Coordinates of C-alpha atoms in Angstrom, one line a residue:
M1 CA -0.5 0.0 0.3
Y2 CA 1.2 3.4 -0.9
E3 CA 1.9 6.4 1.2
L4 CA 2.6 9.9 0.9
V5 CA 5.4 12.1 1.8
C6 CA 5.3 15.4 2.1
S7 CA 7.8 18.0 4.2
L8 CA 9.0 21.1 3.5
T9 CA 11.7 23.5 5.3
R10 CA 12.9 27.0 4.2
G11 CA 16.0 27.5 4.0
S12 CA 19.5 28.8 5.7
E13 CA 19.9 31.1 3.7
H14 CA 16.4 32.6 3.2
I15 CA 16.3 32.8 7.5
K16 CA 19.1 34.6 7.0
H17 CA 19.0 37.2 4.8
D18 CA 14.9 37.3 6.0
I19 CA 13.2 35.9 2.5
P20 CA 10.1 34.0 3.0
C21 CA 10.1 30.4 2.1
E22 CA 9.7 30.2 -2.2
D23 CA 8.9 26.0 -1.8
H24 CA 5.3 24.7 -1.6
G25 CA 4.8 20.7 -1.2
Q26 CA 1.4 19.4 -1.1
I27 CA -0.4 15.9 -1.2
F28 CA -3.9 14.5 -1.3
E29 CA -5.3 11.8 -1.3
A30 CA -8.4 9.9 -2.9
E31 CA -9.6 6.4 -2.7
S32 CA -8.9 6.2 -6.5
C33 CA -5.3 8.2 -6.9
K34 CA -3.2 9.6 -4.5
I35 CA -1.5 13.3 -6.0
F36 CA 1.9 14.8 -5.0
A37 CA 3.3 18.1 -5.9
V38 CA 6.8 19.9 -5.3
A39 CA 6.7 23.6 -6.3
D40 CA 10.4 25.7 -6.2
G41 CA 9.3 29.8 -6.5
H42 CA 12.6 31.8 -8.4
G43 CA 15.0 33.6 -5.7
D44 CA 14.7 36.4 -8.2
T45 CA 13.7 39.5 -7.0
N46 CA 12.0 40.5 -10.6
C47 CA 9.6 37.4 -9.1
P48 CA 8.3 39.4 -6.2
R49 CA 5.4 36.6 -5.6
S50 CA 6.7 33.5 -6.3
Q51 CA 6.3 32.0 -3.4
L52 CA 2.3 32.6 -3.7
G53 CA 2.9 31.5 -7.5
S54 CA 4.7 28.1 -6.3
K55 CA 1.5 27.6 -3.7
F56 CA -1.1 28.0 -6.8
A57 CA 1.3 25.6 -9.4
C58 CA 0.5 22.6 -6.5
E59 CA -3.1 23.6 -5.7
I60 CA -3.9 23.5 -9.3
A61 CA -2.1 20.8 -10.4
I62 CA -3.4 18.8 -7.5
S63 CA -6.8 20.5 -8.3
E64 CA -6.0 19.3 -12.5
M65 CA -5.0 15.8 -11.8
K66 CA -8.0 15.1 -9.5
V67 CA -10.2 16.0 -12.6
F68 CA -8.5 14.2 -15.2
S69 CA -7.7 10.8 -12.6
T70 CA -11.8 10.6 -12.9
D71 CA -12.0 11.6 -16.7
I72 CA -10.0 8.8 -17.8
I73 CA -11.8 6.5 -15.7
E74 CA -15.2 7.4 -16.5
N75 CA -14.4 7.2 -20.1
S76 CA -12.1 3.9 -19.9
W77 CA -9.2 5.8 -20.9
E78 CA -6.6 4.2 -19.0
K79 CA -5.0 2.2 -22.1
R80 CA -4.0 5.3 -23.8
V81 CA -3.0 7.0 -21.0
I82 CA -0.9 4.1 -20.6
S83 CA 0.5 3.4 -24.2
P84 CA 2.8 5.8 -25.8
G85 CA 2.2 7.0 -28.8
K86 CA -0.5 10.5 -29.9
D87 CA -3.6 10.1 -28.2
Q88 CA -1.0 9.4 -24.7
D89 CA -0.1 12.8 -25.7
S90 CA -2.7 14.3 -26.7
L91 CA -4.1 13.3 -22.8
I92 CA -1.2 14.5 -21.7
R93 CA -1.0 18.1 -23.0
Q94 CA -4.8 18.7 -22.8
L95 CA -3.7 17.8 -18.8
I96 CA -0.8 20.5 -18.6
T97 CA -2.6 23.3 -20.8
S98 CA -5.3 23.2 -18.4
I99 CA -2.7 23.6 -15.6
V100 CA -1.0 26.8 -17.2
A101 CA -4.2 28.6 -17.9
K102 CA -6.0 28.1 -14.7
W103 CA -2.4 29.2 -13.2
I104 CA -2.1 32.3 -15.3
T105 CA -6.1 33.0 -14.5
A106 CA -4.5 32.3 -10.0
V107 CA -1.7 34.9 -10.6
N108 CA -3.2 37.6 -12.8
E109 CA -6.9 37.4 -10.1
E110 CA -3.9 37.6 -7.9
L111 CA -2.4 40.7 -9.1
E112 CA -5.4 42.8 -9.4
L113 CA -6.2 42.5 -6.4
N114 CA -3.7 43.2 -5.1
P115 CA -1.4 45.7 -7.0
L116 CA 2.7 45.5 -6.6
S117 CA 3.4 47.6 -3.9
E118 CA 6.1 50.1 -4.0
E119 CA 9.0 47.9 -3.0
E120 CA 7.9 44.7 -4.8
K121 CA 8.8 47.0 -7.9
S122 CA 12.0 48.9 -6.3
G123 CA 12.9 44.9 -6.8
C124 CA 11.9 44.4 -10.4
K125 CA 14.0 46.9 -12.4
R126 CA 14.8 44.1 -15.1
Y127 CA 11.2 43.7 -16.3
I128 CA 9.5 47.1 -14.2
D129 CA 8.8 48.6 -17.6
R130 CA 7.3 45.0 -18.9
Y131 CA 4.9 45.2 -15.7
D132 CA 4.0 48.5 -15.9
R133 CA 2.5 47.9 -19.5
G134 CA 0.5 44.8 -17.7
E135 CA 3.3 43.1 -19.8
R136 CA 4.3 39.5 -18.9
L137 CA 2.5 39.7 -15.2
E138 CA 3.1 35.7 -15.3
H139 CA 6.6 36.5 -14.1
I140 CA 6.1 38.5 -10.9
Y141 CA 4.7 34.4 -9.9
G142 CA 7.5 32.2 -11.4
T143 CA 8.3 29.1 -10.5
T144 CA 9.0 25.7 -11.6
L145 CA 6.9 22.7 -10.7
I146 CA 6.9 19.0 -10.4
A147 CA 3.1 16.8 -9.8
G148 CA 2.9 13.2 -9.2
L149 CA 0.1 10.9 -9.7
L150 CA -0.1 7.3 -8.9
T151 CA -3.7 5.1 -10.0
E152 CA -3.8 1.7 -9.9
S153 CA -2.5 1.3 -13.5
Y154 CA -0.4 4.5 -13.7
L155 CA 1.9 7.1 -12.8
L156 CA 2.0 10.0 -14.5
L157 CA 4.8 12.5 -13.8
I158 CA 4.8 16.3 -14.9
Q159 CA 7.9 18.7 -15.1
Q160 CA 8.8 22.2 -15.6
G161 CA 11.4 23.7 -14.5
D162 CA 14.2 22.1 -12.4
G163 CA 13.9 19.8 -9.6
R164 CA 14.9 16.3 -9.6
C165 CA 11.9 13.2 -9.2
V166 CA 13.7 9.6 -8.3
V167 CA 11.6 6.4 -8.9
F168 CA 12.9 3.1 -7.1
N169 CA 12.1 0.7 -9.6
A170 CA 10.4 -2.8 -8.6
D171 CA 14.6 -4.2 -8.4
G172 CA 15.5 -1.0 -6.0
S173 CA 17.5 0.3 -8.5
T174 CA 16.7 4.1 -9.4
S175 CA 16.0 6.0 -12.4
Q176 CA 14.8 9.3 -13.4
P177 CA 12.6 8.7 -16.1
I178 CA 10.9 12.5 -16.6
P179 CA 13.1 13.6 -19.7
W180 CA 15.9 16.4 -18.3
D181 CA 15.7 19.8 -19.6
E182 CA 18.9 20.8 -20.5
D183 CA 17.6 25.1 -20.2
C184 CA 18.1 23.8 -17.3
F185 CA 21.4 24.6 -15.4
A186 CA 23.4 25.9 -12.5
N187 CA 21.4 29.2 -11.0
V188 CA 18.9 28.8 -14.8
T189 CA 15.9 27.3 -14.7
T190 CA 12.2 27.4 -17.3
S191 CA 9.1 28.0 -15.3
L192 CA 5.6 28.2 -15.7
C193 CA 5.6 31.5 -16.4
D194 CA 7.9 31.3 -20.2
Q195 CA 6.0 31.9 -22.8
D196 CA 6.8 28.1 -24.4
V197 CA 5.8 26.8 -20.8
I198 CA 2.8 23.5 -22.5
Q199 CA 5.7 23.4 -25.2
K200 CA 8.5 22.7 -22.5
F201 CA 6.6 20.6 -20.8
R202 CA 8.3 16.8 -20.0
Y203 CA 6.1 14.2 -18.8
H204 CA 5.9 10.0 -18.0
V205 CA 3.7 7.9 -17.8
I206 CA 4.6 4.4 -16.3
D207 CA 2.7 1.2 -16.9
L208 CA 2.3 -0.2 -12.8
S209 CA 1.6 -3.7 -14.8
K210 CA 4.6 -4.1 -16.6
N211 CA 7.2 -1.6 -14.3
P212 CA 5.8 -2.1 -10.9
V213 CA 7.5 0.9 -8.4
I214 CA 8.4 1.0 -4.3
A215 CA 8.1 4.5 -4.0
C216 CA 9.1 8.3 -5.8
L217 CA 10.5 10.7 -4.3
M218 CA 10.6 14.4 -5.5
G219 CA 12.7 17.4 -4.1
S220 CA 13.5 20.5 -5.0
D221 CA 17.0 22.2 -5.7
G222 CA 17.7 22.4 -2.1
V223 CA 18.0 19.1 -2.3
E224 CA 19.7 18.1 -5.3
D225 CA 22.1 21.0 -5.0
S226 CA 23.1 19.9 -1.5
F227 CA 25.4 17.4 -3.0
F228 CA 28.1 16.9 -5.7
T229 CA 26.7 13.9 -7.3
M230 CA 23.0 12.2 -8.2
E231 CA 24.2 9.0 -6.9
L232 CA 25.2 11.0 -2.8
M233 CA 21.6 12.5 -3.6
D234 CA 20.2 8.8 -4.4
S235 CA 21.8 7.4 -1.3
F236 CA 20.0 10.7 0.6
Y237 CA 16.3 9.1 -0.7
R238 CA 17.5 5.2 0.1
D239 CA 17.8 6.5 3.5
L240 CA 14.9 8.2 4.3
L241 CA 13.4 4.7 2.3
V242 CA 15.7 2.6 5.2
Y243 CA 14.0 5.5 8.1
A244 CA 10.2 5.2 6.5
S245 CA 10.8 0.9 6.7
E246 CA 11.5 1.0 10.2
N247 CA 9.5 4.1 11.2
G248 CA 6.9 4.5 9.1
V249 CA 5.5 7.1 6.6
A250 CA 4.4 9.5 9.6
G251 CA 7.5 8.2 11.2
L252 CA 9.4 9.7 8.1
N253 CA 7.1 13.2 7.5
K254 CA 8.1 14.1 11.3
H255 CA 11.8 12.7 11.4
L256 CA 11.8 15.2 8.0
D257 CA 10.2 18.0 9.2
E258 CA 12.6 17.9 12.4
E259 CA 16.0 17.4 10.2
L260 CA 15.7 19.2 7.1
P261 CA 16.1 22.6 8.3
E262 CA 19.7 21.3 9.8
F263 CA 19.9 19.5 6.2
S264 CA 19.5 23.1 4.8
R265 CA 22.1 24.7 6.5
Q266 CA 24.9 22.3 6.1
G267 CA 24.1 21.7 1.9
S268 CA 23.0 24.4 -0.5
G269 CA 21.0 27.1 2.1
D270 CA 18.1 27.1 0.2
D271 CA 14.8 25.8 0.5
V272 CA 14.1 22.2 0.9
T273 CA 10.8 19.9 -0.1
I274 CA 10.5 16.7 -0.4
C275 CA 7.3 15.3 -1.4
G276 CA 6.6 11.6 -2.9
I277 CA 4.8 7.9 -2.5
V278 CA 6.4 4.8 -0.3
D279 CA 4.9 1.0 -0.2
I280 CA 6.7 -0.1 3.0
D281 CA 5.7 -3.4 2.6
K282 CA 7.9 -3.5 -0.7
V283 CA 10.8 -1.1 0.2
K284 CA 11.3 -3.7 3.6
E285 CA 12.7 -6.4 0.8
F286 CA 15.7 -4.5 0.2
I287 CA 16.3 -2.5 3.6
S288 CA 19.4 -4.5 3.5
T289 CA 20.3 -3.7 0.1
F290 CA 19.8 -0.2 0.7
Q291 CA 21.9 -0.3 3.1
R292 CA 24.7 -1.6 1.4
D293 CA 24.6 0.7 -1.7
N294 CA 24.9 3.1 0.7
E295 CA 28.2 2.1 2.4
I296 CA 29.1 1.1 -1.0
I297 CA 28.4 4.7 -2.4
R298 CA 29.9 6.1 0.9
K299 CA 33.1 4.4 0.3
E300 CA 33.4 5.5 -3.6
S301 CA 32.4 9.3 -2.4
A302 CA 35.2 8.9 0.7
L303 CA 37.9 7.6 -2.6
K304 CA 36.7 10.2 -5.1
E305 CA 37.5 12.6 -2.2
I306 CA 41.2 11.2 -1.5
N307 CA 42.4 10.9 -4.6
D308 CA 41.0 14.0 -5.2
R309 CA 43.7 15.0 -2.2
L310 CA 46.4 12.7 -3.0
K311 CA 46.0 14.5 -6.6
S312 CA 46.1 17.9 -4.9
I313 CA 49.5 17.0 -3.4
N314 CA 51.3 16.0 -5.9
A315 CA 49.4 18.3 -8.2
M316 CA 52.6 20.9 -10.3
G317 CA 55.5 18.8 -7.5
K318 CA 53.9 20.9 -4.9
L319 CA 55.8 17.6 -2.7
D320 CA 58.7 17.5 -4.8
A321 CA 58.9 21.2 -4.4
L322 CA 58.8 20.8 -0.6
K323 CA 61.5 17.9 -0.6
S324 CA 64.1 20.1 -2.3
D325 CA 63.8 22.6 -0.2
Y326 CA 63.8 20.7 3.2
E327 CA 67.3 19.0 1.2
K328 CA 68.6 22.3 0.8
A329 CA 67.9 23.8 4.1
A330 CA 69.2 20.8 5.1
E331 CA 72.3 20.8 3.1
T332 CA 72.9 24.2 4.6
V333 CA 72.9 23.2 8.4
R334 CA 75.5 20.4 7.1
K335 CA 77.8 23.0 5.5
S336 CA 77.3 25.8 9.1
E337 CA 77.8 22.8 10.8
E338 CA 81.4 21.3 9.2
D339 CA 82.1 25.3 8.8
Y340 CA 81.8 25.4 12.6
S341 CA 84.1 22.6 13.4
K342 CA 87.0 23.3 11.4
A343 CA 86.7 27.1 12.6
V344 CA 86.5 25.5 16.5
E345 CA 89.5 23.4 15.7
K346 CA 91.5 25.7 14.1
Y347 CA 90.8 28.2 17.3
D348 CA 91.5 25.5 19.6
S349 CA 94.9 24.4 17.8
Y350 CA 96.6 28.2 17.5
T351 CA 95.5 29.0 21.1
S352 CA 97.1 25.3 22.4
D353 CA 100.3 26.4 20.6
F354 CA 100.0 29.7 22.2
Q355 CA 99.4 28.6 25.6
Q356 CA 102.3 25.6 24.9
F357 CA 105.3 28.9 23.5
N358 CA 104.3 31.1 26.8
Q359 CA 105.4 27.7 29.2
D360 CA 108.1 26.6 27.2
E361 CA 109.9 30.8 26.3
A362 CA 108.7 30.6 30.5
E363 CA 111.1 27.2 31.4
G364 CA 113.6 29.4 28.8
S365 CA 113.8 25.4 26.8
E366 CA 115.8 24.9 24.0
I367 CA 112.8 24.0 21.8
A368 CA 111.0 27.4 23.0
K369 CA 114.1 29.4 21.6
V370 CA 113.9 28.1 18.6
F371 CA 110.5 28.5 17.7
A372 CA 110.6 32.1 19.1
R373 CA 113.3 32.5 15.8
I374 CA 111.3 30.7 14.2
L375 CA 108.7 33.3 14.8
D376 CA 110.6 36.2 14.6
V377 CA 111.3 35.3 10.8
I378 CA 108.0 34.5 9.6
L379 CA 105.8 37.8 12.2
S380 CA 108.9 40.1 12.2
G381 CA 109.8 40.8 15.5
K382 CA 105.6 40.9 17.0
R383 CA 104.9 36.9 16.8
A384 CA 103.7 37.9 20.3
E385 CA 101.4 40.2 19.9
T386 CA 100.7 38.7 16.2
L387 CA 99.4 35.4 17.6
K388 CA 97.4 36.5 19.9
N389 CA 95.7 39.1 17.2
K390 CA 95.0 35.7 14.9
I391 CA 93.5 34.1 18.0
T392 CA 91.2 37.3 18.2
E393 CA 90.3 36.5 14.4
L394 CA 90.2 33.3 14.4
K395 CA 87.4 33.6 17.6
I396 CA 85.2 35.7 15.2
E397 CA 85.7 33.5 13.2
V398 CA 84.1 30.6 15.4
E399 CA 81.3 33.0 16.6
Q400 CA 80.1 33.9 13.0
A401 CA 79.6 30.2 12.6
K402 CA 78.3 29.7 15.1
Q403 CA 75.8 32.4 14.5
N404 CA 75.5 31.2 11.2
L405 CA 74.8 27.4 12.1
D406 CA 72.2 28.6 14.7
L407 CA 70.5 30.7 11.6
S408 CA 71.0 28.0 9.2
R409 CA 69.1 25.6 12.3
E410 CA 66.6 28.1 13.1
N411 CA 65.2 28.1 9.1
L412 CA 65.7 24.4 8.6
V413 CA 62.4 23.8 11.4
P414 CA 59.5 25.1 9.8
V415 CA 60.9 24.2 6.4
E416 CA 61.4 20.5 7.4
E417 CA 58.2 20.7 9.8
E418 CA 56.0 21.3 6.3
Y419 CA 57.4 18.4 4.2
H420 CA 57.2 16.4 7.1
D421 CA 53.2 17.5 6.8
F422 CA 52.8 16.8 4.1
L423 CA 54.6 13.8 3.4
E424 CA 52.9 12.2 6.5
K425 CA 49.3 13.6 5.0
K426 CA 50.2 11.7 1.6
I427 CA 51.1 8.2 3.7
V428 CA 47.8 9.2 5.7
Y429 CA 45.9 8.9 2.5
E430 CA 47.3 6.4 0.6
K431 CA 47.2 4.3 4.0
K432 CA 43.3 5.1 3.5
K433 CA 42.6 4.4 -0.2
E434 CA 44.3 1.4 0.6
T435 CA 41.3 0.4 3.5
I436 CA 38.5 1.6 1.7
E437 CA 39.9 0.1 -1.5
V438 CA 40.0 -3.6 0.4
Q439 CA 36.6 -3.0 1.5
L440 CA 34.5 -1.2 -1.4
A441 CA 35.8 -4.9 -3.0
E442 CA 34.9 -6.8 0.2
L443 CA 31.7 -5.1 -0.4
R444 CA 31.2 -5.7 -3.9
D445 CA 31.6 -9.3 -3.6
S446 CA 28.9 -9.5 -1.4
E447 CA 26.3 -8.5 -4.2
Q448 CA 27.3 -11.3 -5.9

C-alpha cells in the first residue's frame, strides 16, 4: 500500500537574509488516486511573489490531476494514457494546458486584487517596464513544478523547470524517468511563466502492471544542490526509505520536518521540499540492499575525495618542491656544522700552540728559543702580538660560524615541519585509500 510523503522547510540562507520560503509542497489522497506536487518559486527580486506562484502551482496541479484521473476512469481511457503515442500525448498535453491556463488566471487575479507595492516594484528593475505595460505579469509569480498522479494502473509524472524526481523500481534500482530539460543548468531554470511552457513541459507515464515501483520521491533543487553527485542524492533518498521502513511514513514525515532545517544549513542553504509515495512493505524487501548500496556510495565518495587530495598533493610538483627545499635547508645546516667544526678546530689549535709557546718560553727551553727565532722570521719580531691577534680573529670566525649554524638550524625547522607534515598527509591518505579499496571490494563481492 502506497503512503504519501510531504515535508518542506525554509532555507537557512532565506532565514539569514529574511527571504520568505518560496517552495511549496502538497499532497492529496482519494480512494482512486494519490497526488503529490513540489514547486520552487524563483529566487529573483523580479519575481517578488514567487512564494504565491509555487503555492498556486501545487494547488492547481492537484486539482487538475484529480479531474484528469476521474475523466480517465469514467471514459475508460487508461490504455490511452499508458500507451505511448498521439493519444497519450494529446491527453497529457490537455492536462498540462489546463494547469498552465488556470495558474495564469490565478496569478493575474491575485495581482489585480493586490497590485505590486512600491517596495516590490523597486526590486523588479529588469522587468518593471513590461510590468507597467501589463506584459509578462505571470513572471512576478514565476515558479517550477513537479507533480505525480498515482492510480491503480499507472504513475503519471509531469515537470517544468528544475528539481528531481527519483523513482525506485521493483528491483530496488533508481531512475529519473522524466526527460531532463537542458535549459536547466546552474541557477537557470525554465518556468511556468515561460511563453513556451506548454511545449517545454515534460512528462512520463509508468505502466505499473509492467514496471511496478516501490517508491517515488521528488524534491526541489534545494535537495539536489546539497550533493556533489546524483549517486549521493539517491543514497540520501535510500536512507529516507530505510527510515520509513523502520518508523513508518508518518515517522518519516516527522523526521523530515525536524531534520530538513539542518539539512539545508549544511547543504544548499536553499528551501527544501520533498514529496512522494512509498510502499513500505515492498521497500522492506530491499533494506539490506539499500544499506549496502549506500555504504558503497559513501566509500566511493570517500575514495574520490582521497584521490582528489592525493592529486592535489602531487599537483604541480608541490611535494617535490617541498622535498627540494627541505634537502637544501638540511644541506645548509650540514655545511654550517662543518664550517663551525673547522673554525673551532683551528681556533683550538692556535690557542693550544700559543699556550704551549708561553709555557716553553717561561721555562727557557731550547725548543722555545728555536720556535721564537722562527716566529721572529715569520712575524718580523711581533710574534706574540700577532699570534694573539690571530687567535682573536679565529674567535670571531668561530662566533660567526656558530651564528650561521644557529640560523641555518632555525631556518630548517619550518621547512622540515612543512615537508614532513605534507609527506605524513600523503602517507595517511594512501593508507586510507588502501583500506577503503579493500572494504569496497568486500562490499561488491557481497552483491554477487
